[in-house]
Amino acid sequence: MVALQRLIIPSKWADRISDGWLNIAVLFLILLPLVIGTGLVIKSLPLLEKVPLGAMLSSSDWSPQQGHFGFFAFIMGSVWVTLLSFVLSAPVCLLSAIYLTEYSPAWLTQAMYFVIDVLAGIPSVVYGVWGVLVVVPLLADYVAPALGLTTTGYCLLSGGIVLAIMAVPYMLNMLMEVLRSVPIELKEASLSLGATYWETIKWIVLRKGLTGIIAALSLGVSKALGETIAVLMVVGNISKVPSSVFDGAYPLPALIANNYGDMMSVPLYDSALMFAALILFVIILLFNSITNIFLYRIKEV
């Protein structure tokens, strides 16, 4: 017993060790994006030294065997498929969150939390297979012909629909938590002054939760922007700038995932794919930085 007591670390040393490990963990998380970005820049340098940055970002000429590395079509593919997923998912998630937190019975809200957990746990490849089996034939055989168009179904719209469904659990869960966090006293005060229930939601609940709503929507966009497997299975993987939602595209994550195994036989191909990852990293970094600046200005107001 005495020997065991001697092994017990004094409380002040235990506190110092705990503080040290906590600081190391936080420092690791802070430095992680910097380490990732630095690694991508280093791996991209061979390509950046050979080809001007402006030429790569503005050209759509992609022919690695001939040394042509134009990323514009891939950037536009990523931007369009992300915008489509956001347009399709954001209104549905916001309206659903309002209904589930303000109108629906408790049992339905609890059931929806279970559904959200199930959707969030489904692997992305399953969403991709579902897109190939359901979304692609639906667009090719029914939607496009009804509009007088022809498409194989492997197009931007298929990618946007699949990504929108994948983003729903993350956006909806966060939106519900944001709306539930609005103090009930504010709603009661609004109702006591004669406002209707919808006016209270519009002018009190949504305004009070505006910063959280923007953060939730930006989380959904970030999720869609970096998704790989599901989108490459349904978007067509065609290296050209799409002119309509029924055209095929080739987003940056799909480019990296599809070609990484072939990079060793072509000069600069390794560096080109690392540069594609760097572009994706910079886009997400800029998007989140702009969102945080916007949220900071809203809080200041």
Coordinates of C-alpha atoms in Angstrom, one line a residue:
M1 CA 0.0 0.0 0.0
V2 CA 2.8 2.3 0.9
A3 CA 4.6 1.5 -2.4
L4 CA 1.4 2.2 -4.3
Q5 CA 1.0 5.6 -2.6
R6 CA 4.6 6.4 -3.6
L7 CA 3.7 5.8 -7.3
I8 CA 0.8 8.3 -7.1
I9 CA 1.8 11.5 -8.8
P10 CA 1.3 14.6 -6.7
S11 CA -1.7 16.7 -7.7
K12 CA 0.3 19.7 -8.7
W13 CA 2.5 17.6 -11.1
A14 CA -0.6 15.9 -12.4
D15 CA -2.1 19.3 -13.2
R16 CA 1.1 20.4 -15.0
I17 CA 1.3 17.2 -17.1
S18 CA -2.4 17.5 -18.0
D19 CA -2.0 21.1 -19.0
G20 CA 1.0 20.2 -21.1
W21 CA -0.8 17.5 -23.0
L22 CA -3.8 19.7 -23.6
N23 CA -1.6 22.5 -24.9
I24 CA 0.2 20.0 -27.2
A25 CA -3.1 18.7 -28.5
V26 CA -4.4 22.2 -29.3
L27 CA -1.1 23.3 -30.8
F28 CA -1.2 20.2 -33.1
L29 CA -4.7 21.0 -34.3
I30 CA -3.7 24.7 -34.9
L31 CA -0.6 23.7 -36.9
L32 CA -2.3 20.9 -38.9
P33 CA -3.7 23.0 -41.7
L34 CA -0.3 24.9 -42.0
V35 CA 1.5 21.6 -42.2
I36 CA -0.9 20.2 -44.9
G37 CA -0.7 23.4 -46.9
T38 CA 3.1 23.5 -46.7
G39 CA 3.4 19.9 -47.9
L40 CA 1.2 20.6 -50.9
V41 CA 3.2 23.7 -51.8
I42 CA 6.5 21.8 -51.6
K43 CA 5.1 18.9 -53.8
S44 CA 3.7 21.4 -56.3
L45 CA 6.9 23.4 -56.7
P46 CA 8.3 21.2 -59.7
L47 CA 5.2 22.1 -61.7
L48 CA 5.1 25.7 -60.6
E49 CA 8.7 26.2 -61.7
K50 CA 7.9 24.8 -65.2
V51 CA 4.5 26.3 -66.0
P52 CA 3.2 29.8 -65.1
L53 CA 0.5 29.9 -62.4
G54 CA -1.8 32.1 -64.5
A55 CA -1.6 29.7 -67.5
M56 CA -2.5 26.7 -65.4
L57 CA -5.5 28.4 -63.7
S58 CA -6.9 30.0 -66.9
S59 CA -6.4 27.1 -69.4
S60 CA -8.6 24.0 -69.9
D61 CA -5.9 22.1 -71.9
W62 CA -5.3 19.0 -69.9
S63 CA -2.8 16.6 -71.6
P64 CA -0.2 15.4 -69.0
Q65 CA 1.6 13.3 -71.6
Q66 CA 2.3 16.4 -73.6
G67 CA 3.1 18.6 -70.6
H68 CA -0.2 20.6 -70.7
F69 CA -1.7 21.1 -67.3
G70 CA -4.8 23.4 -67.5
F71 CA -6.9 23.3 -64.3
F72 CA -9.7 25.7 -65.3
A73 CA -12.2 23.0 -66.3
F74 CA -11.6 21.1 -63.1
I75 CA -12.0 24.3 -61.0
M76 CA -15.3 25.2 -62.7
G77 CA -16.5 21.6 -62.3
S78 CA -15.9 21.8 -58.5
V79 CA -17.5 25.2 -58.2
W80 CA -20.6 24.3 -60.2
V81 CA -21.3 20.9 -58.6
T82 CA -20.8 22.6 -55.1
L83 CA -23.2 25.4 -56.0
L84 CA -25.8 23.0 -57.3
S85 CA -25.6 20.9 -54.1
F86 CA -25.9 24.1 -52.0
V87 CA -28.9 25.4 -53.9
L88 CA -30.7 22.0 -53.7
S89 CA -29.9 21.3 -50.0
A90 CA -29.8 24.7 -48.2
P91 CA -33.5 25.7 -48.6
V92 CA -34.7 22.2 -47.7
C93 CA -32.6 22.0 -44.6
L94 CA -33.5 25.4 -43.4
L95 CA -37.3 24.9 -43.8
S96 CA -37.1 21.4 -42.3
A97 CA -35.1 22.7 -39.3
I98 CA -37.8 25.4 -38.7
Y99 CA -40.6 22.9 -38.9
L100 CA -38.8 20.3 -36.7
T101 CA -37.9 22.8 -34.0
E102 CA -41.0 25.0 -34.0
Y103 CA -44.0 23.0 -35.3
S104 CA -43.5 19.2 -35.3
P105 CA -44.4 16.9 -32.4
A106 CA -41.6 15.7 -30.1
W107 CA -41.7 12.1 -31.4
L108 CA -41.1 13.3 -35.0
T109 CA -38.2 15.4 -34.0
Q110 CA -36.6 12.5 -32.1
A111 CA -37.2 10.2 -35.1
M112 CA -35.6 12.8 -37.4
Y113 CA -32.4 12.8 -35.2
F114 CA -32.2 9.0 -35.7
V115 CA -32.6 9.5 -39.5
I116 CA -29.9 12.2 -39.5
D117 CA -27.5 9.8 -37.7
V118 CA -28.2 7.0 -40.2
L119 CA -27.7 9.4 -43.2
A120 CA -24.5 10.7 -41.7
G121 CA -23.1 7.2 -41.2
I122 CA -23.7 5.9 -44.7
P123 CA -20.4 5.6 -46.6
S124 CA -20.0 8.0 -49.5
V125 CA -19.6 5.1 -52.0
V126 CA -23.1 3.9 -51.1
Y127 CA -24.4 7.4 -52.0
G128 CA -22.5 7.1 -55.3
V129 CA -24.0 3.7 -56.1
W130 CA -27.4 5.0 -55.3
G131 CA -26.8 7.9 -57.7
V132 CA -25.7 5.5 -60.5
L133 CA -28.8 3.3 -60.0
V134 CA -31.4 6.0 -59.4
V135 CA -30.4 9.5 -60.2
V136 CA -28.5 8.9 -63.4
P137 CA -31.3 6.9 -65.2
L138 CA -33.9 9.3 -63.8
L139 CA -32.2 12.3 -65.4
A140 CA -31.3 10.4 -68.7
D141 CA -34.7 8.8 -69.3
Y142 CA -37.2 11.2 -67.8
V143 CA -36.0 14.7 -66.7
A144 CA -33.8 15.6 -69.7
P145 CA -36.3 14.2 -72.4
A146 CA -39.1 16.2 -70.7
L147 CA -37.1 19.3 -71.2
G148 CA -36.2 18.4 -74.8
L149 CA -32.6 17.6 -74.0
T150 CA -30.4 14.6 -74.2
T151 CA -27.9 13.4 -71.6
T152 CA -26.3 10.3 -70.4
G153 CA -27.3 11.1 -66.9
Y154 CA -23.7 11.4 -65.8
C155 CA -23.7 15.1 -65.4
L156 CA -23.4 18.1 -63.1
L157 CA -27.0 17.8 -61.9
S158 CA -26.5 14.1 -60.8
G159 CA -23.4 15.2 -58.9
G160 CA -25.3 18.1 -57.3
I161 CA -28.2 15.9 -56.3
V162 CA -26.0 13.3 -54.7
L163 CA -23.9 15.8 -52.9
A164 CA -26.9 17.7 -51.7
I165 CA -28.3 14.6 -50.0
M166 CA -24.9 13.9 -48.5
A167 CA -24.7 17.4 -47.0
V168 CA -28.3 17.3 -45.6
P169 CA -27.5 15.4 -42.3
Y170 CA -24.6 17.8 -41.4
M171 CA -26.5 21.0 -42.3
L172 CA -29.8 19.9 -40.8
N173 CA -28.4 18.7 -37.5
M174 CA -26.5 22.0 -37.0
L175 CA -29.4 24.1 -38.1
M176 CA -31.7 22.4 -35.6
E177 CA -29.3 22.9 -32.8
V178 CA -28.9 26.6 -33.7
L179 CA -32.7 27.2 -33.8
R180 CA -33.2 25.3 -30.5
S181 CA -30.6 27.5 -28.8
V182 CA -32.6 30.7 -29.3
P183 CA -33.9 31.6 -25.8
I184 CA -37.6 30.9 -25.4
E185 CA -38.0 34.2 -23.5
L186 CA -37.4 36.1 -26.7
K187 CA -40.1 34.2 -28.5
E188 CA -42.6 34.7 -25.6
A189 CA -41.8 38.4 -25.6
S190 CA -42.5 38.7 -29.3
L191 CA -45.8 36.8 -29.1
S192 CA -46.9 38.9 -26.1
L193 CA -46.4 42.0 -28.2
G194 CA -48.9 40.7 -30.7
A195 CA -46.6 39.2 -33.4
T196 CA -47.8 36.0 -35.1
Y197 CA -45.9 32.8 -34.7
W198 CA -44.5 33.0 -38.2
E199 CA -43.5 36.6 -37.6
T200 CA -41.7 35.6 -34.4
I201 CA -39.8 32.9 -36.3
K202 CA -38.9 35.3 -39.1
W203 CA -37.9 38.3 -37.1
I204 CA -36.7 36.8 -33.8
V205 CA -35.6 33.1 -34.2
L206 CA -33.9 33.5 -37.6
R207 CA -32.3 36.8 -36.8
K208 CA -31.0 35.6 -33.4
G209 CA -29.6 32.4 -35.0
L210 CA -28.2 34.1 -38.2
T211 CA -24.6 33.5 -37.4
G212 CA -25.2 29.8 -36.6
I213 CA -27.3 29.4 -39.7
I214 CA -24.5 30.8 -41.9
A215 CA -22.0 28.6 -40.1
A216 CA -24.2 25.5 -40.7
L217 CA -24.6 26.3 -44.4
S218 CA -20.9 26.9 -44.9
L219 CA -20.2 23.5 -43.3
G220 CA -22.5 21.9 -45.9
V221 CA -20.6 23.7 -48.7
S222 CA -17.2 22.6 -47.4
K223 CA -18.5 19.1 -47.1
A224 CA -19.7 19.1 -50.7
L225 CA -16.6 20.8 -52.1
G226 CA -14.2 18.1 -50.8
E227 CA -16.3 15.1 -51.5
T228 CA -14.7 12.6 -53.8
I229 CA -16.0 9.0 -54.4
A230 CA -19.7 9.7 -54.7
V231 CA -19.3 12.6 -57.1
L232 CA -16.7 10.9 -59.4
M233 CA -19.2 8.0 -59.9
V234 CA -22.0 10.2 -61.3
V235 CA -20.5 13.4 -62.7
G236 CA -19.1 11.9 -65.9
N237 CA -15.5 12.9 -65.4
I238 CA -15.2 14.9 -68.6
S239 CA -12.4 17.4 -68.7
K240 CA -14.3 20.4 -70.2
V241 CA -16.0 23.5 -68.8
P242 CA -19.7 22.6 -68.5
S243 CA -22.2 24.8 -70.3
S244 CA -25.4 23.4 -68.6
V245 CA -26.3 21.2 -65.6
F246 CA -26.8 18.3 -68.0
D247 CA -23.2 18.4 -69.2
G248 CA -20.5 16.1 -67.7
A249 CA -17.8 17.7 -65.6
Y250 CA -14.6 16.7 -63.7
P251 CA -14.2 18.2 -60.2
L252 CA -10.8 18.5 -58.6
P253 CA -11.4 15.7 -56.0
A254 CA -12.4 13.3 -58.8
L255 CA -9.3 14.2 -60.8
I256 CA -7.0 13.4 -57.9
A257 CA -8.7 10.1 -57.0
N258 CA -9.0 8.9 -60.6
N259 CA -5.4 9.6 -61.6
Y260 CA -3.2 9.2 -58.6
G261 CA -2.2 5.6 -59.5
D262 CA -1.0 6.6 -63.0
M263 CA 1.2 9.5 -61.9
M264 CA 4.6 7.7 -61.8
S265 CA 4.9 7.2 -65.6
V266 CA 4.3 10.8 -66.6
P267 CA 6.8 13.6 -65.8
L268 CA 5.3 16.3 -63.5
Y269 CA 2.0 14.3 -63.1
D270 CA 2.7 13.8 -59.4
S271 CA 3.3 17.5 -59.0
A272 CA 0.2 18.4 -61.0
L273 CA -2.1 16.3 -58.8
M274 CA -0.6 17.8 -55.7
F275 CA -1.2 21.2 -57.2
A276 CA -4.9 20.2 -57.8
A277 CA -5.1 19.3 -54.1
L278 CA -3.4 22.7 -53.3
I279 CA -6.1 24.5 -55.4
L280 CA -8.8 22.7 -53.5
F281 CA -7.2 23.5 -50.2
V282 CA -6.9 27.2 -51.0
I283 CA -10.5 27.4 -52.2
I284 CA -11.8 25.8 -48.9
L285 CA -9.4 28.1 -46.9
L286 CA -10.6 31.2 -48.7
F287 CA -14.3 30.2 -48.4
N288 CA -14.0 29.6 -44.6
S289 CA -12.0 32.8 -44.1
I290 CA -14.6 34.9 -45.9
T291 CA -17.4 33.1 -43.9
N292 CA -15.6 33.8 -40.6
I293 CA -15.0 37.5 -41.5
F294 CA -18.7 37.8 -42.4
L295 CA -19.8 36.2 -39.1
Y296 CA -17.4 38.5 -37.2
R297 CA -19.0 41.6 -38.8
I298 CA -22.5 40.3 -38.0
K299 CA -21.5 39.8 -34.4
E300 CA -20.0 43.3 -34.3
V301 CA -23.3 44.8 -35.6

